């Protein structure tokens, strides 16, 4: 029984990570109707950014949590201005294919210069070590991941759903012409929103650098799961993604205990089942 | 790396002659370095293997004797069908005589079958599966460097005899992982140890926390990592996080390369035990080779045992061809000659090739140094024990190779 | 979901004539390949992928349904045929039939699950189902997991044609490809095809006209899946192995890329796209890690500037239907 509690806790920790990662994707899809397949590559860039900040500029983990998302977010905004904006109004498919192509380019370039084995990044000294909870040994860093993810998720949800800025953003994507008539610069809002989503991905990257190897392909495995989370939660629903992220983490944790070989695949079973019953995901709107 | 397009144009012009000509004996050799150039195993094989092949050509003195030798390289993307397609094109169009490297056991087995069909030569120094010299052996393939038996009996036996008599496995859920776990279990039990249990994880897992928890709960003295590449390095990194080693359990990475240790950093990797058959800092000859290799490598990394295997296997191949007086373009004939001659090269020392295609030489049990012990980058290993050639590979009477049944 | 094939011309005798001429040219060009010096195995690979891309295009270009899981049909056709040839010892023609039939069955099962969803949800469900099939194939013993099924015998087709002979094999594969292509061609230019296009343009209107759109979509899906399975079966003879590569997500992505580059919703686009992508993969393999970057750049350039694909742009320029 103790082992089960331990697995559930670990599942919760992973779930918080999924929730944070899918948050950016949900923001981008919910606000901009872009299916951002480059999310995994941008997450990877966040981790690499943290590595460079440490090893080239001697900037540690804590400032990196703020700097890396900004840097990668700016990169994302440049992408949006130069490429994505031409696809506004077209079929979803094109945004998906473009960002998929971008992901290939980014990953390929990084692989060329950094190989595939990865680079080391250690846990900051304040967060090292762990506590013995009785049923398991919990590394402090993992506990920090849960808390931090939860805070960021709630803050983002609050920003989008409950503030004036969020309301403007949502209005701008629903009815750009009308919102423009109010004097609000809609294209700039869209660019900023994409930057926000990308920044969230990079933030997840920095968070994961100490516990996963910083590798060019680190986003590849995770992007599909994150997509599944967003789809299950309901594309466009921020709260749906957050809840689904945590739920998936727990379900995966249970699977790792009972049938470990299937742990990478259970998310798809979950997705098929949910979509059969609720075609637009748990809380989402129609595409 | 040669320009593939010009190779194709040349090959197309020659292709009109068709596939299987009987070549007269001549002094032309075409080498193909088939590896994973861009994915999981690019650092242990990849461009380094092509470089090792070039160095073998240069050091063998064959050019001075009037031989014409070309090297081309290809990326099998860790996919058996891609590897076979490239190999088939190399044989049919580019007239390649010998393929080297080929990490990834699935690709190696597929290519080995094709090599037999086309009667060329495969000198595999990258793949792990012991099947290449057991059930799937052919008269055209020689397996160099290491296999799952070496790793299992090197690390497994040595650690068990040193007191680690209870094991728990973290196994990658695919053929190679299963083979590694099976061979190591046999070695552990033969040395008097017990396997307390194990868990299979999907290939490419990014989070091992729940598997590591299970390993911790088992209270086994040794946690065996029957996986490779990113799975191994991620598991090791996260094991440090969960205080596994601090809590008294030891990690045995069953397949680890110096490039993995470099990626992990000594802080995380210190104390790890594993088996390899080559280390650049073991003697002067190794150091000389490594220095030349490192200067020419784009990312200045040191040679892994796979690179060393490519170098050494080609040197022996050239010796055999030299003894034959020319290249008969008959794979089985050349391999038979290679099996007749004992091997002796600067990197692996003296050894031989068994009738089933297994190249025999000593193996070594290493332990990763503590950061304080290391004098600089790439100075990572302490030698713990030397495993003689007779123990490091499957004994002939246990081999299931059909060639041995006369 | 309709902006992709906006300028598809309505079916008239003129468009059919244009397409038939193009078909004849393509068939002749392909038939003379063994007489030139081009390496036949490369063309055979390309033909299998061309059939696969055409099958995929049937679904998206004419049915408006983006399937991100078509690799599962390729893999199913491949594995079942491979197993039939190697373990059950079936002759080649039966092996192909069994493989395509297995893909059809998979099409029925997955189609029933997926077809009721729209747009991106349909794409994600097909992706999820494809990943499930990947897992199943990884775990079941008959596929030998990562090693794949190797050393598959080529045998004699109908007892007469020796498939180990590259030239004979080439014409057999060509015949298979042309057969599949003609099936698709006939489907597009039939009343069934017209209804499909109507559904793609405006589904509510089609429903209001009394068509049971779900049935039409399901039928198109099953047909597309079966032909993709046929492509997989044919590929087994060329490569002599069946592996997990064929069921991966990356393969599904490659199929989309081929069709996009050639031209979504055009008849010959997928063929051209398949040849280009297969050529790229084979002849650029010496560039190692840059191949992914090049593929990504092709994607990006195509989407931004070349949206109709190569054949699409040509057709648009000449105002023909290709």
Coordinates of N, CA, C and O in Angstrom, one line a residue, chain B residues 311-380:
Chain B
X311 N 38.3 0.9 -36.1 CA 39.7 1.0 -36.5 C 40.4 -0.3 -36.5 O 41.0 -0.7 -37.5
X312 N 40.2 -1.1 -35.4 CA 40.9 -2.3 -35.3 C 40.4 -3.4 -36.3 O 41.1 -4.1 -36.8
X313 N 39.1 -3.4 -36.5 CA 38.5 -4.4 -37.4 C 39.0 -4.2 -38.8 O 39.3 -5.1 -39.6
X314 N 39.1 -2.9 -39.2 CA 39.6 -2.6 -40.6 C 41.1 -2.9 -40.7 O 41.5 -3.4 -41.8
X315 N 41.9 -2.7 -39.7 CA 43.3 -3.0 -39.8 C 43.4 -4.5 -40.1 O 44.2 -4.9 -40.9
X316 N 42.6 -5.3 -39.4 CA 42.7 -6.8 -39.5 C 42.3 -7.2 -40.9 O 42.8 -8.1 -41.6
X317 N 41.2 -6.5 -41.4 CA 40.7 -6.8 -42.7 C 41.7 -6.5 -43.8 O 41.9 -7.3 -44.7
X318 N 42.4 -5.4 -43.6 CA 43.5 -5.0 -44.6 C 44.6 -6.1 -44.6 O 45.1 -6.4 -45.6
X319 N 44.9 -6.6 -43.3 CA 46.0 -7.6 -43.2 C 45.6 -8.8 -44.0 O 46.4 -9.4 -44.7
X320 N 44.3 -9.2 -43.9 CA 43.8 -10.4 -44.6 C 43.9 -10.2 -46.1 O 44.3 -11.1 -46.8
X321 N 43.5 -9.0 -46.6 CA 43.5 -8.8 -48.0 C 44.9 -8.8 -48.5 O 45.2 -9.2 -49.6
X322 N 45.8 -8.2 -47.7 CA 47.2 -8.1 -48.1 C 47.8 -9.6 -48.2 O 48.5 -9.9 -49.2
X323 N 47.4 -10.4 -47.3 CA 47.8 -11.8 -47.3 C 47.3 -12.5 -48.6 O 47.9 -13.4 -49.1
X324 N 46.1 -12.1 -49.0 CA 45.5 -12.8 -50.2 C 46.1 -12.3 -51.4 O 45.9 -12.8 -52.5
X325 N 46.7 -11.1 -51.4 CA 47.4 -10.6 -52.5 C 46.5 -9.7 -53.4 O 46.9 -9.1 -54.4
X326 N 45.3 -9.5 -53.0 CA 44.4 -8.7 -53.8 C 43.0 -8.8 -53.2 O 42.8 -9.6 -52.3
X327 N 42.0 -8.1 -53.7 CA 40.7 -8.1 -53.2 C 39.8 -9.0 -54.1 O 39.6 -8.7 -55.2
X328 N 39.5 -10.2 -53.6 CA 38.7 -11.1 -54.5 C 37.3 -10.8 -54.6 O 36.5 -11.4 -55.3
X329 N 36.8 -9.7 -53.9 CA 35.4 -9.3 -53.9 C 34.5 -10.5 -53.5 O 33.4 -10.6 -54.0
X330 N 35.0 -11.3 -52.7 CA 34.2 -12.5 -52.2 C 34.2 -12.5 -50.7 O 35.2 -12.8 -50.1
X331 N 33.1 -12.0 -50.1 CA 33.0 -11.8 -48.7 C 33.4 -13.0 -47.9 O 34.3 -12.9 -47.0
X332 N 32.8 -14.1 -48.2 CA 33.1 -15.3 -47.3 C 34.5 -15.7 -47.3 O 35.1 -16.1 -46.3
X333 N 35.2 -15.5 -48.5 CA 36.6 -15.9 -48.6 C 37.5 -15.0 -47.7 O 38.4 -15.5 -47.0
X334 N 37.2 -13.7 -47.7 CA 38.0 -12.8 -46.9 C 37.8 -13.0 -45.4 O 38.7 -13.0 -44.7
X335 N 36.5 -13.2 -45.1 CA 36.2 -13.5 -43.6 C 36.9 -14.8 -43.2 O 37.5 -14.8 -42.1
X336 N 36.9 -15.8 -44.0 CA 37.6 -17.0 -43.7 C 39.1 -16.8 -43.4 O 39.6 -17.3 -42.5
X337 N 39.7 -15.9 -44.3 CA 41.1 -15.6 -44.1 C 41.3 -14.8 -42.8 O 42.2 -15.1 -42.0
X338 N 40.3 -13.9 -42.5 CA 40.4 -13.1 -41.2 C 40.4 -14.1 -40.0 O 41.0 -13.8 -39.0
X339 N 39.5 -15.1 -40.1 CA 39.4 -16.0 -39.0 C 40.7 -16.9 -38.8 O 41.0 -17.3 -37.7
X340 N 41.4 -17.1 -39.9 CA 42.6 -17.9 -39.8 C 43.7 -17.1 -39.0 O 44.5 -17.7 -38.4
X341 N 43.8 -15.8 -39.3 CA 44.9 -15.0 -38.7 C 44.5 -14.5 -37.3 O 43.5 -14.0 -37.1
X342 N 45.5 -14.6 -36.4 CA 45.2 -14.0 -35.0 C 45.3 -12.5 -35.2 O 45.9 -11.9 -36.1
X343 N 44.5 -11.8 -34.3 CA 44.5 -10.3 -34.4 C 45.5 -9.7 -33.5 O 45.8 -10.3 -32.4
X344 N 46.1 -8.6 -33.9 CA 47.0 -7.9 -33.1 C 47.0 -6.5 -33.5 O 47.5 -6.1 -34.6
X345 N 46.5 -5.6 -32.7 CA 46.5 -4.2 -33.1 C 46.8 -3.3 -31.9 O 46.6 -3.8 -30.7
X346 N 47.1 -2.1 -32.1 CA 47.5 -1.2 -31.0 C 46.4 -1.0 -29.9 O 46.7 -0.7 -28.8
X347 N 45.2 -1.1 -30.3 CA 44.1 -0.7 -29.4 C 43.6 -1.9 -28.5 O 43.3 -1.7 -27.4
X348 N 43.5 -3.1 -29.1 CA 42.9 -4.2 -28.4 C 43.9 -5.2 -28.0 O 43.6 -6.2 -27.3
X349 N 45.1 -5.1 -28.4 CA 46.1 -6.1 -28.1 C 46.0 -7.3 -28.9 O 45.4 -7.3 -30.0
X350 N 46.4 -8.4 -28.3 CA 46.4 -9.7 -29.1 C 45.0 -10.4 -28.8 O 44.5 -10.4 -27.7
X351 N 44.5 -11.0 -29.9 CA 43.3 -11.7 -29.8 C 43.1 -12.6 -31.0 O 44.0 -12.9 -31.7
X352 N 41.9 -13.1 -31.2 CA 41.6 -13.9 -32.3 C 40.2 -13.8 -32.7 O 39.4 -13.2 -32.0
X353 N 39.8 -14.5 -33.8 CA 38.4 -14.5 -34.2 C 37.9 -16.0 -34.2 O 38.5 -16.9 -34.9
X354 N 36.8 -16.2 -33.5 CA 36.3 -17.5 -33.4 C 35.6 -17.9 -34.7 O 35.2 -17.1 -35.5
X355 N 35.4 -19.2 -34.9 CA 34.7 -19.7 -36.1 C 33.3 -19.1 -36.3 O 32.8 -19.0 -37.4
X356 N 32.6 -18.7 -35.2 CA 31.3 -18.2 -35.3 C 31.3 -16.7 -35.6 O 30.2 -16.0 -35.6
X357 N 32.5 -16.1 -35.8 CA 32.5 -14.7 -36.2 C 32.7 -13.8 -35.0 O 32.7 -12.5 -35.2
X358 N 33.0 -14.3 -33.8 CA 33.2 -13.5 -32.7 C 34.6 -13.1 -32.5 O 35.5 -14.0 -32.4
X359 N 34.9 -11.8 -32.5 CA 36.3 -11.4 -32.2 C 36.6 -11.4 -30.7 O 35.8 -10.8 -30.0
X360 N 37.7 -12.0 -30.3 CA 37.9 -12.2 -28.9 C 39.1 -11.4 -28.5 O 40.1 -11.3 -29.1
X361 N 38.9 -10.7 -27.3 CA 40.0 -9.9 -26.7 C 39.6 -9.6 -25.3 O 38.5 -9.9 -24.9
X362 N 40.5 -9.2 -24.4 CA 40.2 -8.9 -23.1 C 39.1 -7.8 -22.9 O 39.0 -6.9 -23.8
X363 N 38.4 -7.9 -21.8 CA 37.5 -6.8 -21.5 C 37.9 -6.2 -20.1 O 38.6 -6.8 -19.4
X364 N 37.4 -5.1 -19.8 CA 37.8 -4.4 -18.5 C 36.6 -3.9 -17.7 O 35.6 -3.4 -18.3
X365 N 36.7 -4.0 -16.4 CA 35.7 -3.5 -15.6 C 36.2 -2.1 -15.1 O 37.3 -2.0 -14.5
X366 N 35.4 -1.1 -15.3 CA 35.9 0.2 -14.9 C 34.9 0.8 -13.8 O 33.8 0.4 -13.7
X367 N 35.5 1.8 -13.1 CA 34.6 2.6 -12.2 C 34.9 4.0 -12.5 O 36.0 4.5 -12.8
X368 N 33.8 4.8 -12.5 CA 34.0 6.2 -12.8 C 34.6 7.0 -11.6 O 34.3 6.7 -10.5
X369 N 35.6 7.8 -12.0 CA 36.3 8.5 -10.9 C 35.4 9.5 -10.2 O 34.5 10.1 -10.7
X370 N 35.9 9.9 -9.0 CA 35.3 11.0 -8.3 C 35.8 12.3 -8.9 O 36.9 12.3 -9.5
X371 N 35.1 13.4 -8.8 CA 35.6 14.6 -9.5 C 37.0 15.0 -8.9 O 37.8 15.5 -9.7
X372 N 37.2 14.7 -7.7 CA 38.5 15.1 -7.1 C 39.7 14.3 -7.7 O 40.8 14.7 -7.7
X373 N 39.3 13.1 -8.2 CA 40.4 12.2 -8.8 C 40.7 12.6 -10.2 O 41.7 12.1 -10.7
X374 N 39.9 13.3 -10.9 CA 40.1 13.5 -12.3 C 40.9 14.7 -12.6 O 40.8 15.8 -12.0
X375 N 41.9 14.5 -13.5 CA 42.9 15.6 -13.7 C 42.5 16.5 -14.9 O 43.1 17.4 -15.2
X376 N 41.4 16.2 -15.5 CA 41.0 17.0 -16.6 C 39.8 16.4 -17.4 O 39.3 15.3 -17.0
X377 N 39.3 17.1 -18.4 CA 38.2 16.5 -19.2 C 38.6 15.2 -19.8 O 39.7 15.0 -20.2
X378 N 37.6 14.3 -19.8 CA 37.8 12.9 -20.4 C 38.6 12.0 -19.5 O 38.8 10.8 -19.8
X379 N 39.2 12.5 -18.4 CA 39.9 11.6 -17.5 C 38.9 11.0 -16.5 O 38.7 11.6 -15.4
X380 N 38.2 10.0 -16.9 CA 37.0 9.6 -16.1 C 37.1 8.2 -15.4 O 36.3 8.0 -14.5

